[in-house]
PDB file of C-alpha atoms in Angstrom:
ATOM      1  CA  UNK A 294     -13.196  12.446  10.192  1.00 78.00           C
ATOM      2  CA  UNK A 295     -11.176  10.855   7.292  1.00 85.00           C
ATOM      3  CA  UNK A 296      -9.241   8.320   8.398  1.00 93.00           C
ATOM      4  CA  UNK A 297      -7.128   5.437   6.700  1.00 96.00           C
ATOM      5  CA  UNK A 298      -6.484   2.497   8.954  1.00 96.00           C
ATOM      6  CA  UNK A 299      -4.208  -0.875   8.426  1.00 97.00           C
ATOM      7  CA  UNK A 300      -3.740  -3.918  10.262  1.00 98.00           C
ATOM      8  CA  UNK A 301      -2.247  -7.712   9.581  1.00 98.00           C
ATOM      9  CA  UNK A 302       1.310  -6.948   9.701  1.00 98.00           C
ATOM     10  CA  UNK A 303       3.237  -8.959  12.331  1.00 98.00           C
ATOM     11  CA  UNK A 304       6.454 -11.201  12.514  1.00 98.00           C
ATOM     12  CA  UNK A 305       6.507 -13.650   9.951  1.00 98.00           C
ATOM     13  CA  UNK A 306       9.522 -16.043   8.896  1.00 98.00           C
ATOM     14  CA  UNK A 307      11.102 -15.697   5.404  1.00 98.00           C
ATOM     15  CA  UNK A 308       9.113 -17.586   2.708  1.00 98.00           C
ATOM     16  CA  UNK A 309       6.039 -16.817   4.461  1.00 98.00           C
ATOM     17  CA  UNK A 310       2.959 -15.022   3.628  1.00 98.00           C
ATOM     18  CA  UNK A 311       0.963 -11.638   5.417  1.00 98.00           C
ATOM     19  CA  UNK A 312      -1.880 -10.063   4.291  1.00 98.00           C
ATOM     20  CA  UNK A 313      -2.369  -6.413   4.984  1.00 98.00           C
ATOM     21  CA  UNK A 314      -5.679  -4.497   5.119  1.00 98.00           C
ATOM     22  CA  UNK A 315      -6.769  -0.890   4.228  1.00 97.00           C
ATOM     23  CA  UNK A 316      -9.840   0.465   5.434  1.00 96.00           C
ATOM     24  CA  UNK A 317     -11.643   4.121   5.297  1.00 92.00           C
ATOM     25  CA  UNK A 318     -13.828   5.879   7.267  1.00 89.00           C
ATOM     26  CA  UNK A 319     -15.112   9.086   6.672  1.00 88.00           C
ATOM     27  CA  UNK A 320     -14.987   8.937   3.229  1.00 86.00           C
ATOM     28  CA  UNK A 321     -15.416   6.307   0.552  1.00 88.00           C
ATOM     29  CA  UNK A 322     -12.190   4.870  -1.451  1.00 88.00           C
ATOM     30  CA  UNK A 323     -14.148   4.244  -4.916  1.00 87.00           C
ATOM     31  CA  UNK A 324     -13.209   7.561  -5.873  1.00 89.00           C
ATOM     32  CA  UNK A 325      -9.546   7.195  -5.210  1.00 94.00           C
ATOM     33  CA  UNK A 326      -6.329   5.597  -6.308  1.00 96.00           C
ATOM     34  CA  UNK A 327      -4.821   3.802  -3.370  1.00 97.00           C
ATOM     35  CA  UNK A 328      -1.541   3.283  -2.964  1.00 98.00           C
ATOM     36  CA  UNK A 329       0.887   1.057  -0.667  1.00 98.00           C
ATOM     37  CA  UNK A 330       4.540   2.459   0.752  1.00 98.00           C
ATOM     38  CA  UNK A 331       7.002   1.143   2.725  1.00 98.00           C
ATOM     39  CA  UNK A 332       9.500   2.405   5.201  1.00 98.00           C
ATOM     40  CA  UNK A 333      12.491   0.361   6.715  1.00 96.00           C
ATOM     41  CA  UNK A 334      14.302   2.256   9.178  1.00 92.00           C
ATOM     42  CA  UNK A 335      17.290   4.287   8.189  1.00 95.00           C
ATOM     43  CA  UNK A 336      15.653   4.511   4.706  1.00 96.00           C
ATOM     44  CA  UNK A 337      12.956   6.622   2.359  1.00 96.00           C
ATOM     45  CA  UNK A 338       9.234   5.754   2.475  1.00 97.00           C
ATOM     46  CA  UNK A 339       9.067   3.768  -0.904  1.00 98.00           C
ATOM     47  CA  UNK A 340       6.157   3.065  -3.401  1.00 98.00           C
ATOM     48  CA  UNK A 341       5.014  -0.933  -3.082  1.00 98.00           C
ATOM     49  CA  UNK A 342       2.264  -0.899  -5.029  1.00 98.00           C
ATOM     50  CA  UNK A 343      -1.002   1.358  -5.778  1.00 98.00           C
ATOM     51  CA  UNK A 344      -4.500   0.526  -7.535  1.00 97.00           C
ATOM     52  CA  UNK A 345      -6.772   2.578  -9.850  1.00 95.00           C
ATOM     53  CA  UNK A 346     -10.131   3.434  -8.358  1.00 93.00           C
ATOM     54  CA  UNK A 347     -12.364   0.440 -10.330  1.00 90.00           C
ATOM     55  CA  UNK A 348      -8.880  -1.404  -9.633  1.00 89.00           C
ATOM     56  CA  UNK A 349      -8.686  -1.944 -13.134  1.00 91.00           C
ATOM     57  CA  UNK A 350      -4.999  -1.063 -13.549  1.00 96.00           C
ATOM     58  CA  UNK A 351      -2.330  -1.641 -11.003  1.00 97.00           C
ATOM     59  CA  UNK A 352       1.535  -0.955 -10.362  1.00 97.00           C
ATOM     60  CA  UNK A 353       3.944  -2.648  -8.795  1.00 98.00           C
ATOM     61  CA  UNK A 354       7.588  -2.069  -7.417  1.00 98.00           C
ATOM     62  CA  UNK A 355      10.044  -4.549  -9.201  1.00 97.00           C
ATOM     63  CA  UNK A 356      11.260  -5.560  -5.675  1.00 97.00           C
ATOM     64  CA  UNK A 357       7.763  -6.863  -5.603  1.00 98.00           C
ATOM     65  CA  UNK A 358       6.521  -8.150  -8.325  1.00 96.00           C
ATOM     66  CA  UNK A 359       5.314 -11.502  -8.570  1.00 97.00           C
ATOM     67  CA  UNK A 360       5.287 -11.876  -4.738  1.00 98.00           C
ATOM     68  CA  UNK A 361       2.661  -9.204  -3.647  1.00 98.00           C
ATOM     69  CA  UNK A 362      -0.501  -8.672  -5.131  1.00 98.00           C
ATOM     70  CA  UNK A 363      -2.762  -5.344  -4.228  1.00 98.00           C
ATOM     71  CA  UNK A 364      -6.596  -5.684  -4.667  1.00 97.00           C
ATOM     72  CA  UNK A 365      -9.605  -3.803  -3.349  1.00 94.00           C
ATOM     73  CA  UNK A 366     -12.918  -4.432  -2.334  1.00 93.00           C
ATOM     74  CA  UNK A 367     -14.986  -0.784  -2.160  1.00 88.00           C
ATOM     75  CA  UNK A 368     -17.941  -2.592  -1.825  1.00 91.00           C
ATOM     76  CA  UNK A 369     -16.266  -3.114   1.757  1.00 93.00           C
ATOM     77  CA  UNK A 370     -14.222   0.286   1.737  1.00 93.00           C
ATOM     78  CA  UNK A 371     -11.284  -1.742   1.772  1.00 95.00           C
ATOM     79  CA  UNK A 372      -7.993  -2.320   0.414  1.00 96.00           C
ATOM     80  CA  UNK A 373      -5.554  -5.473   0.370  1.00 98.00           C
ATOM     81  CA  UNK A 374      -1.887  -6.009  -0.445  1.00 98.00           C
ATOM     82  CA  UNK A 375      -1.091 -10.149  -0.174  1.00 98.00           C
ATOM     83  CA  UNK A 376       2.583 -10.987   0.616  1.00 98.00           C
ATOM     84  CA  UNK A 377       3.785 -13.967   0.029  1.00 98.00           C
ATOM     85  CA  UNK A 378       7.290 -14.923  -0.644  1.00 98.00           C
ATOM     86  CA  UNK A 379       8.193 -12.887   1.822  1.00 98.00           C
ATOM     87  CA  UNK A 380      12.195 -11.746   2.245  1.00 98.00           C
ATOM     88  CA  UNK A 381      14.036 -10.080   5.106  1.00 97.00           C
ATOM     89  CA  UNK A 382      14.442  -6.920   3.117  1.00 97.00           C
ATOM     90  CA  UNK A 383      10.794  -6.581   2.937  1.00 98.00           C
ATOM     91  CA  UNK A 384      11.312  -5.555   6.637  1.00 98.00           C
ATOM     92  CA  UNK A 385       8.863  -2.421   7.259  1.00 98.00           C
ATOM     93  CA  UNK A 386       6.871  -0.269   8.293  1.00 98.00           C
ATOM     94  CA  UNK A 387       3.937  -0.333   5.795  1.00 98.00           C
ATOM     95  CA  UNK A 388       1.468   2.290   4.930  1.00 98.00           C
ATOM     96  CA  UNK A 389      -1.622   2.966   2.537  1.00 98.00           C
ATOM     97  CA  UNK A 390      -2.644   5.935   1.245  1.00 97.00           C
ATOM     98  CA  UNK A 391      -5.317   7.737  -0.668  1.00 96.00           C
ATOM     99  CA  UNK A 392      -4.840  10.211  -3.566  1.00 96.00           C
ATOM    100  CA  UNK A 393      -7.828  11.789  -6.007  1.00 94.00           C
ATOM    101  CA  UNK A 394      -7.950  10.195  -9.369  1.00 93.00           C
ATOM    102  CA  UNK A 395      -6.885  11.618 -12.613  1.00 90.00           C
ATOM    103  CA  UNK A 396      -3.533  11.185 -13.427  1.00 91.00           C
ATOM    104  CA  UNK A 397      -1.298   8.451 -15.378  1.00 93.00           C
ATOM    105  CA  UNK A 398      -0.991   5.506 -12.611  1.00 93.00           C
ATOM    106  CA  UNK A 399       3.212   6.046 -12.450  1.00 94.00           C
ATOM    107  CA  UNK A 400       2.086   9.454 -10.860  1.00 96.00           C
ATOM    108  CA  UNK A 401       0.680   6.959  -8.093  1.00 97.00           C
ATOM    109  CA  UNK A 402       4.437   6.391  -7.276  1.00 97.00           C
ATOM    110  CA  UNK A 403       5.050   9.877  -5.745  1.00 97.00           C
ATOM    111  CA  UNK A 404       4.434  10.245  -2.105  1.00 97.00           C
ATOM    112  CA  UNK A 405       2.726  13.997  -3.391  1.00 97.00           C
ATOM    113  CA  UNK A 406      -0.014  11.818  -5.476  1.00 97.00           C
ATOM    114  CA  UNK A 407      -1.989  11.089  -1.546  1.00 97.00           C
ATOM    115  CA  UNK A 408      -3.664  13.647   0.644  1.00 94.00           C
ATOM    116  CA  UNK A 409      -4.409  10.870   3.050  1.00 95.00           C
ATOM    117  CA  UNK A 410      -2.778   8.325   4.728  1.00 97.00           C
ATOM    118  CA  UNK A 411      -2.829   5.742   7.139  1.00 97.00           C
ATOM    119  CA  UNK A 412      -0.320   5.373  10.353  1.00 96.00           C
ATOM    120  CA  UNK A 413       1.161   2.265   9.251  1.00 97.00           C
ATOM    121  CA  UNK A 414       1.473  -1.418  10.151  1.00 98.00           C
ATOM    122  CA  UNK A 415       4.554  -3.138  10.986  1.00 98.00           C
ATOM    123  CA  UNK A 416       6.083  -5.605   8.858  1.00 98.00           C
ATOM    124  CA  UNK A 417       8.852  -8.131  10.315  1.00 98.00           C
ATOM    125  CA  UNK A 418      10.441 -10.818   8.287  1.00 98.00           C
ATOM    126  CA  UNK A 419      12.663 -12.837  10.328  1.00 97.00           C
ATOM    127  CA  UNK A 420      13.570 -16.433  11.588  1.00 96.00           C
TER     128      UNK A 420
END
């Protein structure tokens, strides 16, 4: 069974740092782009971040950038988005997701781009 699973969210105060984690089974992720959303309630699941398959090439939301950083590790079948910085309105619930290679990496943006994702982790930045 293909399956996408991610842990390490949690409550964290603003300024501080998470690390969320990605990992397949079923199915290996070297062959995939991999992609992180986000969804804050009331609102749109949002593109984060996503990650070519050698993780070569990477994309990030401007609401983002500079704070999070994505990485993989397929050697481990897993996937990695550090957050530091970390802001109130980062607030969600976050999920990864897996889509076939072969298209520009701003296609990665597009919820359509994944046949598979994950159930989600929840993100809390408070004090």
């Amino acid at each position: 069974q293909l399956q996408l699973v991610e842990s390490g969210g949690g409550l964290v105060q603003p300024g501080g740092s998470l690390r969320l984690s990605c990992a397949a089974s079923g199915f290996t992720l070297d062959s995939y782009v991999i992609g992180w959303f986000r969804q804050a309630p009331g609102k749109e699941r949002e593109a984060v971040s996503c990650i070519s398959s050698s993780g070569g090439i990477t994309r990030y939301a401007d609401s983002i950038k500079g704070r999070f950083t994505i990485s993989r590790d397929n050697a481990k079948n897993t996937i990695y988005l550090q957050m530091n910085s970390l802001k109130p309105e980062d607030t969600a619930y976050y999920y990864c997701a897996a889509g076939r290679v072969g298209y520009d990496i701003r296609w990665y943006f597009r919820r359509e781009a994944y046949d598979y994702w994950g159930q989600g982790t929840q993100v809390t930045v408070s004090s």
